[in-house]
Coordinates of N, CA and C in Angstrom, one line a residue:
X670 N -0.2 41.1 156.5 CA -0.9 39.9 156.3 C -2.4 40.0 156.7
X671 N -3.2 39.4 155.9 CA -4.7 39.4 156.1 C -5.2 38.1 156.5
X672 N -6.2 38.0 157.4 CA -6.7 36.8 158.0 C -8.1 36.6 157.7
X673 N -8.5 35.3 157.6 CA -9.9 34.9 157.4 C -10.7 35.0 158.7
X674 N -10.1 34.7 159.8 CA -10.8 34.6 161.1 C -9.8 35.2 162.1
X675 N -10.4 36.1 163.0 CA -9.7 36.7 164.1 C -10.5 36.5 165.3
X676 N -9.9 35.9 166.4 CA -10.6 35.5 167.6 C -10.0 36.2 168.8
X677 N -10.8 36.6 169.7 CA -10.3 37.1 171.0 C -11.3 36.8 172.1
X678 N -11.0 35.8 172.9 CA -11.9 35.4 174.0 C -11.4 35.9 175.3
X679 N -12.2 36.8 175.9 CA -11.9 37.4 177.2 C -10.5 38.0 177.3
X680 N -10.2 38.8 176.2 CA -8.9 39.6 176.2 C -9.3 40.9 175.6
X681 N -9.0 41.1 174.2 CA -9.3 42.3 173.6 C -10.9 42.5 173.6
X682 N -11.3 43.7 174.0 CA -12.7 44.0 174.2 C -13.3 43.4 175.5
X683 N -12.5 42.8 176.3 CA -12.9 42.3 177.6 C -12.1 42.9 178.6
X684 N -10.8 42.8 178.6 CA -9.9 43.5 179.5 C -9.3 44.7 178.9
X685 N -9.2 44.8 177.6 CA -8.6 45.9 176.9 C -9.6 46.6 176.0
X686 N -9.7 47.9 176.0 CA -10.7 48.6 175.1 C -10.4 48.4 173.6
X687 N -11.4 48.5 172.8 CA -11.2 48.3 171.4 C -10.1 49.2 170.8
X688 N -10.0 50.4 171.3 CA -9.0 51.3 170.7 C -7.6 50.7 170.8
X689 N -7.3 49.9 171.7 CA -5.9 49.4 171.9 C -5.4 48.6 170.6
X690 N -6.3 47.8 170.0 CA -5.9 47.0 168.8 C -6.8 47.2 167.6
X691 N -7.7 48.1 167.7 CA -8.7 48.2 166.6 C -8.0 48.5 165.2
X692 N -7.1 49.4 165.1 CA -6.5 49.7 163.8 C -5.7 48.5 163.3
X693 N -5.0 47.8 164.2 CA -4.3 46.6 163.8 C -5.2 45.5 163.3
X694 N -6.3 45.4 164.0 CA -7.3 44.4 163.6 C -7.9 44.7 162.2
X695 N -8.2 46.0 162.0 CA -8.8 46.4 160.7 C -7.8 46.2 159.6
X696 N -6.5 46.5 159.8 CA -5.5 46.3 158.8 C -5.3 44.8 158.5
X697 N -5.6 43.9 159.4 CA -5.5 42.5 159.2 C -6.7 41.8 158.5
X698 N -7.7 42.7 158.3 CA -9.0 42.2 157.7 C -9.0 42.3 156.2
X699 N -9.6 41.4 155.5 CA -10.0 41.5 154.1 C -11.5 41.6 154.1
X700 N -12.1 41.7 152.9 CA -13.5 41.9 152.8 C -14.4 40.8 153.4
X701 N -13.9 39.6 153.6 CA -14.6 38.5 154.1 C -14.2 38.0 155.5
X702 N -13.3 38.8 156.1 CA -12.8 38.4 157.4 C -13.9 38.4 158.4
X703 N -13.9 37.4 159.3 CA -14.8 37.3 160.4 C -14.1 37.5 161.7
X704 N -14.6 38.4 162.6 CA -13.9 38.7 163.8 C -14.9 38.3 165.0
X705 N -14.4 37.5 165.9 CA -15.3 37.1 167.0 C -14.6 37.5 168.3
X706 N -15.3 38.2 169.2 CA -14.8 38.7 170.4 C -15.8 38.6 171.6
X707 N -15.3 38.5 172.8 CA -16.1 38.6 174.0 C -16.1 40.1 174.4
X708 N -17.2 40.7 174.4 CA -17.4 42.1 174.7 C -18.0 42.3 176.1
X709 N -17.3 43.0 176.9 CA -17.8 43.3 178.3 C -19.2 43.9 178.3
X710 N -20.1 43.4 179.1 CA -21.5 44.0 179.2 C -21.4 45.4 179.8
X711 N -20.5 45.6 180.8 CA -20.5 46.9 181.5 C -19.7 48.0 180.8
X712 N -19.5 47.8 179.5 CA -18.8 48.8 178.7 C -19.6 49.1 177.4
X713 N -20.7 49.7 177.5 CA -21.6 49.9 176.3 C -20.9 50.8 175.3
X714 N -20.0 51.7 175.6 CA -19.3 52.5 174.6 C -18.5 51.6 173.7
X715 N -17.9 50.6 174.3 CA -17.1 49.7 173.4 C -17.9 49.1 172.3
X716 N -19.1 48.7 172.6 CA -20.0 48.2 171.5 C -20.2 49.2 170.4
X717 N -20.4 50.4 170.8 CA -20.6 51.5 169.8 C -19.4 51.7 168.9
X718 N -18.2 51.7 169.5 CA -17.0 51.8 168.8 C -16.9 50.7 167.7
X719 N -17.2 49.5 168.1 CA -17.1 48.4 167.1 C -18.1 48.5 166.0
X720 N -19.3 48.8 166.4 CA -20.4 48.9 165.4 C -20.1 50.0 164.4
X721 N -19.4 51.0 164.7 CA -19.0 52.0 163.8 C -17.9 51.6 162.8
X722 N -17.2 50.5 163.1 CA -16.1 50.1 162.3 C -16.3 48.8 161.5
X723 N -17.5 48.1 161.7 CA -17.9 46.9 161.0 C -19.3 47.0 160.5
X724 N -19.5 46.5 159.3 CA -20.8 46.6 158.7 C -21.9 45.8 159.4
X725 N -21.4 44.7 160.0 CA -22.3 43.7 160.6 C -21.8 43.3 162.0
X726 N -22.6 43.4 163.0 CA -22.3 42.8 164.3 C -23.5 42.0 164.8
X727 N -23.2 40.8 165.3 CA -24.3 40.0 165.8 C -23.9 39.3 167.1
X728 N -24.7 39.3 168.0 CA -24.5 38.6 169.3 C -24.8 37.1 169.1
X729 N -23.9 36.2 169.4 CA -24.1 34.8 169.3 C -24.1 34.1 170.6
X730 N -23.8 34.8 171.7 CA -23.8 34.2 173.1 C -23.9 35.3 174.1
X731 N -24.7 35.1 175.1 CA -24.8 36.1 176.2 C -24.5 35.4 177.5
X732 N -23.7 36.1 178.3 CA -23.3 35.6 179.6 C -23.5 36.8 180.5
X733 N -23.6 36.6 181.8 CA -23.8 37.7 182.7 C -22.7 38.9 182.6
X734 N -21.5 38.5 182.3 CA -20.4 39.5 182.3 C -20.1 40.0 180.9
X735 N -20.4 39.2 179.8 CA -20.0 39.5 178.5 C -21.0 39.0 177.5
X736 N -20.9 39.5 176.2 CA -21.6 38.9 175.1 C -20.5 38.6 174.0
X737 N -20.7 37.4 173.4 CA -19.8 37.1 172.3 C -20.4 37.6 171.0
X738 N -19.6 38.4 170.3 CA -20.2 39.0 169.1 C -19.3 38.6 167.8
X739 N -20.0 38.4 166.7 CA -19.4 38.2 165.4 C -19.5 39.5 164.6
X740 N -18.4 39.9 164.1 CA -18.3 41.1 163.3 C -17.8 40.8 161.9
X741 N -18.4 41.4 160.9 CA -18.0 41.2 159.5 C -18.0 42.5 158.8
X742 N -17.3 42.6 157.7 CA -17.3 43.8 156.9 C -16.6 44.9 157.5
X743 N -15.3 44.7 157.8 CA -14.5 45.8 158.4 C -14.5 47.1 157.5
X744 N -14.8 48.2 158.1 CA -14.9 49.4 157.3 C -13.5 50.1 157.3
X745 N -13.3 50.9 156.3 CA -12.0 51.6 156.1 C -10.9 50.7 155.8
X746 N -11.2 49.6 155.2 CA -10.1 48.6 154.8 C -10.1 48.6 153.3
X747 N -8.9 48.7 152.7 CA -8.8 48.7 151.3 C -8.8 47.2 150.8
X748 N -9.7 46.9 149.9 CA -9.8 45.6 149.4 C -9.1 45.5 148.1

């Protein structure tokens, strides 16, 4: 099943590294899916992993411990 919107607030990419669910998330994306997550500030490698798998990443909120990012254009997804 594919979804239009996938959200994870202070869970995936906050307590759990992207690798834990990334392939499942990508499989659940279609070409217009929007993914919004809270990404830990103290895990810069996690940000790199996500940027490699989405065409667009944008920070929409900054907090001392995390940044909320919007990702679009999942890569390696068959449309």
